[in-house]
């Protein structure tokens, strides 16, 4: 199999495969690794580094025409997609549950597309889990962004000029990003509280030294595969009151709550932002799926009533070297399952291959995506 790597769009500094992984793919049995010139540059990987690891540096058209499998984190542009032939494979993170527009061109072009965000959340799949990797980066960076925008310090300071109280940080959603945000905020010396609807999250929050905000009556479902589900209106009201109370005392709110395939839950209402202290900061990682904060504008930083609200779901691109290294390792681990000897074996009996395959020969394969499309 020839594996090709495309340069990401100008809005994303990452690269899907780093030089070290190119060498590992060749060792696995992939016959050639071809990469678009400059693909790794913004992430700190030079073309010469790829060549040193046995890859061939070439241009976009060559990657698209010669590769059996094209790897790009973001969806291919329409011009790139138009250059693909039926039967070619692509691999990335296309978020088809929320970006439905990616699906039809893949069906029409009879492209075999694998989207790593569709992995089942199982122990075996963990090593390929790009959602966890990127959530780790985003949760960490969200706190650093908040700290640099905040009008005060994070840690407590006891100086001759007086004592400064530590910042109060509220984290909404204690999944992978939220837990990483807690750990980072604690390292910076803040007092941290967190909130989630999954009972399992409570223990994890406490183990990181943060306080858990309890709201009774959250619903969970074993069928959701460890994810959160939509909550009742009654619970939402109670939750809004709890968030209001804690957010109005907080200096920083980090929003990370998501529900797969749905709009992100609104947890921080406009009336709550009205009650927040001027100079406080909200970083909304759920911005691209509607935001947890009612005032968030996706891709923008705005001031609302003296509160800075940063709507950014693309923070992994701002730590491009390590985010690429993690993504790349996930790609390699997935390739060990998809192509154990370097040639793709389309074993749809395997839940990882089936779960991530969004389209093949003009049909949707992923059961999760099929169900969602049928219910739409
Ligand atoms: P996610 O990005 O879908 O959501 C982030 C967090 O928001 C979750 O903890 C979720 O419970 C929470 N949330 C959703 N709606 C909420 C609401 N209304 N109010 C408050 N919080 C809300 O989730 P994630 O970080 O990707 O992880 C979800 C689960 O999957 C976790 O249990 C995690 O431990 C598990 N997980 C398993 C694997 C694996 O086994 N391969 C890998 C990663 C994560």
Short mmCIF file of C-alpha atoms and ligand atoms in Angstrom, two decimals:
data_model
loop_
_atom_site.label_atom_id
_atom_site.label_comp_id
_atom_site.label_asym_id
_atom_site.label_seq_id
_atom_site.Cartn_x
_atom_site.Cartn_y
_atom_site.Cartn_z
CA UNK A 1 0.00 0.00 0.00
CA UNK A 2 1.17 3.52 -0.79
CA UNK A 3 0.24 5.91 2.01
CA UNK A 4 0.07 9.62 1.23
CA UNK A 5 -0.05 12.55 3.63
CA UNK A 6 -1.59 15.88 2.66
CA UNK A 7 -0.77 19.28 4.12
CA UNK A 8 -3.60 20.52 6.37
CA UNK A 9 -5.59 23.63 5.43
CA UNK A 10 -4.06 26.99 6.40
CA UNK A 11 -6.24 27.16 9.53
CA UNK A 12 -4.64 24.05 11.05
CA UNK A 13 -0.96 23.88 12.02
CA UNK A 14 -0.92 20.13 12.63
CA UNK A 15 0.18 17.29 10.38
CA UNK A 16 -1.43 13.84 10.45
CA UNK A 17 1.80 11.82 10.35
CA UNK A 18 5.16 12.85 11.83
CA UNK A 19 8.53 11.63 10.48
CA UNK A 20 9.04 8.99 13.18
CA UNK A 21 5.63 7.49 12.32
CA UNK A 22 6.48 7.48 8.61
CA UNK A 23 9.40 5.16 9.45
CA UNK A 24 7.15 2.97 11.64
CA UNK A 25 4.59 2.68 8.81
CA UNK A 26 7.31 1.55 6.40
CA UNK A 27 8.46 -0.97 9.01
CA UNK A 28 4.87 -2.22 9.26
CA UNK A 29 4.97 -3.08 5.56
CA UNK A 30 3.53 0.01 3.86
CA UNK A 31 5.43 0.09 0.53
CA UNK A 32 5.82 3.88 0.23
CA UNK A 33 5.04 6.95 2.31
CA UNK A 34 4.56 10.05 0.16
CA UNK A 35 4.08 13.45 1.77
CA UNK A 36 3.12 16.83 0.35
CA UNK A 37 6.06 19.26 0.60
CA UNK A 38 5.86 21.51 3.67
CA UNK A 39 3.11 19.43 5.31
CA UNK A 40 4.90 19.25 8.66
CA UNK A 41 6.54 22.66 8.60
CA UNK A 42 4.09 24.56 10.85
CA UNK A 43 4.21 21.72 13.39
CA UNK A 44 8.01 21.76 13.55
CA UNK A 45 8.77 18.85 11.21
CA UNK A 46 10.91 19.57 8.14
CA UNK A 47 10.69 17.84 4.76
CA UNK A 48 14.28 16.65 5.34
CA UNK A 49 13.16 14.90 8.55
CA UNK A 50 10.62 12.89 6.53
CA UNK A 51 13.21 12.03 3.89
CA UNK A 52 15.61 10.89 6.62
CA UNK A 53 12.90 8.47 7.81
CA UNK A 54 12.41 7.00 4.32
CA UNK A 55 9.41 9.05 3.11
CA UNK A 56 9.23 10.74 -0.30
CA UNK A 57 8.43 14.43 -0.43
CA UNK A 58 6.20 15.33 -3.36
CA UNK A 59 3.27 17.57 -4.33
CA UNK A 60 -0.46 17.48 -3.60
CA UNK A 61 -1.53 16.09 -6.99
CA UNK A 62 1.02 13.28 -6.72
CA UNK A 63 -0.15 12.33 -3.21
CA UNK A 64 -3.76 12.27 -4.39
CA UNK A 65 -3.16 10.29 -7.59
CA UNK A 66 -0.64 7.71 -6.36
CA UNK A 67 -1.75 6.89 -2.83
CA UNK A 68 -3.97 3.95 -1.96
CA UNK A 69 -4.66 5.65 1.37
CA UNK A 70 -4.60 9.44 1.77
CA UNK A 71 -4.24 10.75 5.32
CA UNK A 72 -5.35 14.26 6.26
CA UNK A 73 -6.77 15.28 9.65
CA UNK A 74 -9.41 17.65 8.25
CA UNK A 75 -11.86 16.80 5.46
CA UNK A 76 -10.41 17.03 1.96
CA UNK A 77 -11.25 20.23 0.06
CA UNK A 78 -13.64 19.70 -2.84
CA UNK A 79 -10.76 20.17 -5.28
CA UNK A 80 -8.76 17.47 -3.46
CA UNK A 81 -11.77 15.14 -3.26
CA UNK A 82 -12.42 15.56 -6.97
CA UNK A 83 -8.96 14.18 -7.73
CA UNK A 84 -9.67 10.89 -5.93
CA UNK A 85 -10.73 7.78 -7.81
CA UNK A 86 -13.33 5.21 -6.77
CA UNK A 87 -11.84 2.66 -4.39
CA UNK A 88 -9.21 4.99 -2.93
CA UNK A 89 -9.14 5.21 0.86
CA UNK A 90 -8.91 8.27 3.07
CA UNK A 91 -8.25 8.54 6.80
CA UNK A 92 -8.74 11.50 9.13
CA UNK A 93 -11.04 13.05 11.70
CA UNK A 94 -14.10 14.13 9.74
CA UNK A 95 -16.67 14.34 12.57
CA UNK A 96 -19.48 12.99 10.30
CA UNK A 97 -21.97 12.88 13.18
CA UNK A 98 -22.06 16.68 13.22
CA UNK A 99 -20.54 17.48 9.78
CA UNK A 100 -23.05 15.58 7.68
CA UNK A 101 -22.02 17.43 4.52
CA UNK A 102 -18.81 15.34 4.33
CA UNK A 103 -20.77 12.13 3.70
CA UNK A 104 -22.48 12.52 0.30
CA UNK A 105 -19.37 13.35 -1.78
CA UNK A 106 -17.69 10.24 -0.30
CA UNK A 107 -20.70 8.08 -1.17
CA UNK A 108 -20.90 9.53 -4.69
CA UNK A 109 -17.17 9.09 -5.30
CA UNK A 110 -17.20 5.51 -3.91
CA UNK A 111 -14.39 6.45 -1.54
CA UNK A 112 -13.55 4.21 1.41
CA UNK A 113 -13.33 6.73 4.24
CA UNK A 114 -12.20 6.09 7.81
CA UNK A 115 -12.92 8.71 10.46
CA UNK A 116 -11.00 8.16 13.67
CA UNK A 117 -13.45 10.13 15.81
CA UNK A 118 -15.92 7.28 15.18
CA UNK A 119 -13.86 4.68 17.09
CA UNK A 120 -15.75 2.69 19.68
CA UNK A 121 -14.74 3.81 23.20
CA UNK A 122 -13.25 0.40 24.11
CA UNK A 123 -9.99 -0.52 25.78
CA UNK A 124 -8.64 -2.00 22.53
CA UNK A 125 -9.49 1.17 20.60
CA UNK A 126 -7.90 3.48 23.13
CA UNK A 127 -4.48 3.57 21.44
CA UNK A 128 -6.07 4.97 18.27
CA UNK A 129 -8.40 7.40 20.01
CA UNK A 130 -7.83 10.81 18.44
CA UNK A 131 -10.73 12.34 20.39
CA UNK A 132 -8.95 11.62 23.67
CA UNK A 133 -5.62 12.83 22.31
CA UNK A 134 -6.99 16.11 21.01
CA UNK A 135 -9.17 16.63 24.09
CA UNK A 136 -6.05 16.28 26.23
CA UNK A 137 -4.35 19.04 24.24
CA UNK A 138 -7.44 21.26 24.22
CA UNK A 139 -8.11 20.91 27.96
CA UNK A 140 -4.51 21.82 28.79
CA UNK A 141 -4.32 24.76 26.39
CA UNK A 142 -7.74 26.15 27.38
CA UNK A 143 -6.44 26.81 30.88
CA UNK A 144 -3.28 28.50 29.59
CA UNK A 145 -5.35 30.71 27.29
CA UNK A 146 -7.66 31.59 30.19
CA UNK A 147 -4.69 32.34 32.46
CA UNK A 148 -3.14 34.69 29.94
CA UNK A 149 -6.43 36.55 29.34
CA UNK A 150 -7.46 36.73 32.99
CA UNK A 151 -7.08 40.04 34.82
CA UNK A 152 -5.49 38.37 37.85
CA UNK A 153 -3.08 35.68 38.99
CA UNK A 154 -3.91 31.97 39.19
CA UNK A 155 -1.96 31.03 42.36
CA UNK A 156 -2.26 32.61 45.76
CA UNK A 157 0.47 35.19 46.39
CA UNK A 158 1.60 36.28 49.84
CA UNK A 159 3.82 39.29 49.36
CA UNK A 160 4.85 42.39 51.25
CA UNK A 161 2.29 44.20 49.10
CA UNK A 162 -0.46 42.00 50.44
CA UNK A 163 -2.08 38.65 49.87
CA UNK A 164 -3.70 37.81 46.57
CA UNK A 165 -6.36 35.12 46.59
CA UNK A 166 -6.06 32.22 44.13
CA UNK A 167 -8.26 32.25 41.03
CA UNK A 168 -11.47 30.23 41.11
CA UNK A 169 -11.92 27.98 38.10
CA UNK A 170 -15.15 26.18 37.18
CA UNK A 171 -14.93 23.34 34.67
CA UNK A 172 -18.15 22.28 32.92
CA UNK A 173 -17.85 18.68 31.71
CA UNK A 174 -15.28 16.39 33.31
CA UNK A 175 -14.43 14.09 30.40
CA UNK A 176 -10.97 13.88 28.89
CA UNK A 177 -10.64 17.63 28.19
CA UNK A 178 -12.22 18.64 31.48
CA UNK A 179 -9.97 16.40 33.57
CA UNK A 180 -6.89 17.73 31.79
CA UNK A 181 -8.14 21.28 32.39
CA UNK A 182 -8.58 20.49 36.10
CA UNK A 183 -5.04 19.09 36.33
CA UNK A 184 -3.55 22.11 34.54
CA UNK A 185 -5.50 24.68 36.59
CA UNK A 186 -4.45 22.90 39.81
CA UNK A 187 -0.80 22.96 38.69
CA UNK A 188 -1.13 26.72 38.23
CA UNK A 189 -2.43 27.03 41.78
CA UNK A 190 -6.13 27.76 41.17
CA UNK A 191 -9.03 26.57 43.29
CA UNK A 192 -11.00 24.27 40.99
CA UNK A 193 -14.59 23.06 40.86
CA UNK A 194 -16.05 20.79 38.21
CA UNK A 195 -19.40 19.52 37.13
CA UNK A 196 -20.58 16.57 35.00
CA UNK A 197 -23.70 14.48 34.51
CA UNK A 198 -21.89 11.12 34.64
CA UNK A 199 -21.51 9.71 38.17
CA UNK A 200 -18.15 8.12 37.21
CA UNK A 201 -16.76 11.61 36.67
CA UNK A 202 -17.16 12.55 40.35
CA UNK A 203 -14.45 10.21 41.60
CA UNK A 204 -12.05 11.34 38.86
CA UNK A 205 -12.64 14.99 39.70
CA UNK A 206 -12.05 14.39 43.40
CA UNK A 207 -8.89 12.37 42.71
CA UNK A 208 -7.42 15.42 40.95
CA UNK A 209 -8.02 17.54 44.04
CA UNK A 210 -10.96 19.51 42.66
CA UNK A 211 -14.41 19.92 44.20
CA UNK A 212 -17.36 18.24 42.47
CA UNK A 213 -20.53 20.28 42.05
CA UNK A 214 -23.38 17.85 42.70
CA UNK A 215 -26.71 18.25 40.92
CA UNK A 216 -29.10 15.42 41.67
CA UNK A 217 -31.17 13.54 39.12
CA UNK A 218 -28.86 13.27 36.11
CA UNK A 219 -29.78 10.53 33.65
CA UNK A 220 -27.26 8.07 32.27
CA UNK A 221 -27.56 5.26 29.77
CA UNK A 222 -25.41 2.13 29.51
CA UNK A 223 -26.21 2.16 25.77
CA UNK A 224 -24.42 5.50 25.35
CA UNK A 225 -21.01 3.80 25.55
CA UNK A 226 -19.71 5.95 28.39
CA UNK A 227 -20.94 9.19 26.84
CA UNK A 228 -23.45 11.62 28.31
CA UNK A 229 -27.04 11.73 27.10
CA UNK A 230 -29.58 14.53 26.72
CA UNK A 231 -31.08 15.49 30.12
CA UNK A 232 -34.67 16.19 31.17
CA UNK A 233 -35.98 19.77 31.23
CA UNK A 234 -36.40 19.55 35.02
CA UNK A 235 -32.75 18.52 35.47
CA UNK A 236 -31.60 21.24 33.09
CA UNK A 237 -33.34 23.84 35.23
CA UNK A 238 -31.72 22.55 38.44
CA UNK A 239 -28.37 22.37 36.67
CA UNK A 240 -28.72 25.94 35.36
CA UNK A 241 -29.33 27.15 38.92
CA UNK A 242 -26.24 25.31 40.23
CA UNK A 243 -24.07 26.56 37.37
CA UNK A 244 -25.39 30.09 37.95
CA UNK A 245 -24.40 29.98 41.62
CA UNK A 246 -20.91 28.61 41.01
CA UNK A 247 -20.13 30.56 37.80
CA UNK A 248 -21.04 33.88 39.39
CA UNK A 249 -18.33 33.26 42.00
CA UNK A 250 -15.76 31.96 39.47
CA UNK A 251 -13.00 33.89 37.71
CA UNK A 252 -12.64 31.37 34.91
CA UNK A 253 -15.13 28.97 33.34
CA UNK A 254 -13.85 26.26 30.99
CA UNK A 255 -16.63 24.67 28.94
CA UNK A 256 -16.00 21.14 27.63
CA UNK A 257 -19.40 19.38 27.72
CA UNK A 258 -20.40 17.48 24.59
CA UNK A 259 -23.05 14.98 23.54
CA UNK A 260 -21.94 12.97 20.47
CA UNK A 261 -23.89 13.81 17.34
CA UNK A 262 -25.91 16.55 19.00
CA UNK A 263 -25.67 20.23 19.76
CA UNK A 264 -23.52 20.82 22.85
CA UNK A 265 -25.67 21.38 25.96
CA UNK A 266 -26.19 25.02 26.96
CA UNK A 267 -24.92 25.17 30.54
CA UNK A 268 -23.90 28.80 30.94
CA UNK A 269 -26.91 30.96 30.17
CA UNK A 270 -26.79 34.62 29.24
CA UNK A 271 -28.30 35.54 32.62
CA UNK A 272 -25.42 33.70 34.31
CA UNK A 273 -22.81 35.54 32.27
CA UNK A 274 -24.60 38.74 33.33
CA UNK A 275 -23.92 37.72 36.94
CA UNK A 276 -20.21 36.93 36.37
CA UNK A 277 -17.46 39.24 37.58
CA UNK A 278 -16.00 41.69 35.05
CA UNK A 279 -12.51 40.57 34.00
CA UNK A 280 -13.42 36.90 34.24
CA UNK A 281 -12.87 34.59 31.27
CA UNK A 282 -14.91 31.84 29.62
CA UNK A 283 -13.14 29.43 27.26
CA UNK A 284 -15.69 27.40 25.33
CA UNK A 285 -14.19 24.30 23.73
CA UNK A 286 -17.66 23.20 22.59
CA UNK A 287 -17.94 26.29 20.34
CA UNK A 288 -18.00 24.35 17.06
CA UNK A 289 -21.05 22.34 18.16
CA UNK A 290 -22.99 25.37 19.39
CA UNK A 291 -21.11 26.10 22.64
CA UNK A 292 -21.91 25.46 26.31
CA UNK A 293 -22.20 29.21 26.82
CA UNK A 294 -25.21 30.92 25.31
CA UNK A 295 -23.15 33.95 24.32
CA UNK A 296 -20.27 32.06 22.63
CA UNK A 297 -19.46 32.88 19.01
CA UNK A 298 -17.57 30.06 17.32
CA UNK A 299 -14.02 31.03 16.32
CA UNK A 300 -14.27 34.44 18.02
CA UNK A 301 -13.19 36.13 21.23
CA UNK A 302 -15.76 38.62 22.40
CA UNK A 303 -16.47 40.75 25.45
CA UNK A 304 -19.93 40.41 26.94
CA UNK A 305 -20.72 42.58 29.93
CA UNK A 306 -17.00 42.76 30.81
CA UNK A 307 -16.49 38.99 30.55
CA UNK A 308 -14.15 37.71 27.86
CA UNK A 309 -15.70 34.78 26.01
CA UNK A 310 -13.40 32.73 23.83
CA UNK A 311 -15.14 30.29 21.48
CA UNK A 312 -12.40 28.00 20.26
CA UNK A 313 -12.68 24.34 19.33
CA UNK A 314 -9.40 24.39 17.44
CA UNK A 315 -6.91 24.64 20.30
CA UNK A 316 -5.04 21.42 19.34
CA UNK A 317 -3.73 23.36 16.32
CA UNK A 318 -2.07 25.80 18.72
CA UNK A 319 0.13 23.05 20.22
CA UNK A 320 0.92 21.58 16.80
CA UNK A 321 4.10 19.64 17.47
CA UNK A 322 2.78 17.48 20.28
CA UNK A 323 -0.80 17.37 19.00
CA UNK A 324 0.57 16.01 15.68
CA UNK A 325 2.76 13.48 17.48
CA UNK A 326 -0.28 12.18 19.38
CA UNK A 327 -2.53 12.12 16.30
CA UNK A 328 0.21 10.39 14.36
CA UNK A 329 0.64 7.68 17.00
CA UNK A 330 -3.13 7.13 16.89
CA UNK A 331 -2.92 6.74 13.08
CA UNK A 332 -0.10 4.20 13.40
CA UNK A 333 -2.04 2.17 15.98
CA UNK A 334 -5.11 2.22 13.76
CA UNK A 335 -3.01 1.11 10.76
CA UNK A 336 -1.80 -1.89 12.77
CA UNK A 337 -5.45 -2.99 12.89
CA UNK A 338 -6.50 -1.92 9.38
CA UNK A 339 -3.35 -3.11 7.62
CA UNK A 340 -1.41 -5.43 9.96
CA UNK A 341 1.17 -6.22 7.25
CA UNK A 342 1.01 -2.96 5.35
CA UNK A 343 -1.89 -3.89 3.02
CA UNK A 344 -5.44 -2.91 4.01
CA UNK A 345 -7.62 -5.81 5.12
CA UNK A 346 -11.18 -4.51 5.16
CA UNK A 347 -12.40 -6.75 7.95
CA UNK A 348 -15.79 -5.29 8.79
CA UNK A 349 -16.24 -7.99 11.45
CA UNK A 350 -13.74 -5.99 13.48
CA UNK A 351 -15.64 -3.37 15.49
CA UNK A 352 -12.81 -0.84 15.08
CA UNK A 353 -12.66 -1.16 11.28
CA UNK A 354 -16.46 -1.21 10.99
CA UNK A 355 -17.03 1.60 13.49
CA UNK A 356 -14.59 4.00 11.86
CA UNK A 357 -15.50 3.22 8.23
CA UNK A 358 -18.02 5.86 7.31
CA UNK A 359 -18.33 5.01 3.60
CA UNK A 360 -17.28 2.11 1.34
CA UNK A 361 -18.39 1.36 -2.24
CA UNK A 362 -21.15 3.96 -2.05
CA UNK A 363 -22.60 2.76 1.27
CA UNK A 364 -22.46 3.97 4.85
CA UNK A 365 -20.76 1.29 6.99
CA UNK A 366 -20.48 2.69 10.56
CA UNK A 367 -23.53 1.43 12.53
CA UNK A 368 -23.57 4.62 14.65
CA UNK A 369 -23.67 6.83 11.60
CA UNK A 370 -26.30 4.62 9.93
CA UNK A 371 -28.56 4.88 12.99
CA UNK A 372 -28.13 8.62 13.21
CA UNK A 373 -28.84 9.12 9.50
CA UNK A 374 -31.93 6.90 9.71
CA UNK A 375 -33.31 8.90 12.64
CA UNK A 376 -32.60 12.27 11.01
P1 LIG B 1 -17.25 14.24 25.52
O1 LIG B 1 -16.21 15.06 24.84
O2 LIG B 1 -18.33 13.64 24.70
O3 LIG B 1 -17.94 15.18 26.63
C1 LIG B 1 -17.17 15.85 27.60
C2 LIG B 1 -17.83 15.72 28.96
O4 LIG B 1 -19.01 16.50 29.00
C3 LIG B 1 -18.24 14.29 29.34
O5 LIG B 1 -17.63 13.92 30.55
C4 LIG B 1 -19.75 14.38 29.45
O6 LIG B 1 -20.27 13.51 30.44
C5 LIG B 1 -19.94 15.84 29.82
N1 LIG B 1 -21.31 16.33 29.61
C6 LIG B 1 -22.14 16.10 28.57
N2 LIG B 1 -23.32 16.72 28.77
C7 LIG B 1 -23.21 17.38 29.96
C8 LIG B 1 -24.09 18.21 30.70
N3 LIG B 1 -25.32 18.47 30.28
N4 LIG B 1 -23.64 18.71 31.86
C9 LIG B 1 -22.40 18.43 32.30
N5 LIG B 1 -21.52 17.66 31.66
C10 LIG B 1 -21.93 17.14 30.50
O7 LIG B 1 -16.64 13.09 26.41
P2 LIG B 1 -15.16 12.48 26.44
O8 LIG B 1 -14.28 13.40 27.18
O9 LIG B 1 -14.75 12.15 25.07
O10 LIG B 1 -15.35 11.16 27.32
C11 LIG B 1 -16.60 10.57 27.54
C12 LIG B 1 -16.44 9.25 28.27
O11 LIG B 1 -15.71 8.32 27.51
C13 LIG B 1 -15.71 9.33 29.58
O12 LIG B 1 -16.35 8.41 30.43
C14 LIG B 1 -14.33 8.84 29.29
O13 LIG B 1 -13.69 8.33 30.44
C15 LIG B 1 -14.68 7.77 28.31
N6 LIG B 1 -13.54 7.46 27.42
C16 LIG B 1 -13.30 6.15 27.12
C17 LIG B 1 -12.26 5.83 26.27
C18 LIG B 1 -11.96 4.41 25.91
O14 LIG B 1 -12.28 3.53 26.69
N7 LIG B 1 -11.38 4.16 24.75
C19 LIG B 1 -11.50 6.84 25.72
C20 LIG B 1 -11.78 8.17 26.04
C21 LIG B 1 -12.84 8.47 26.88
#
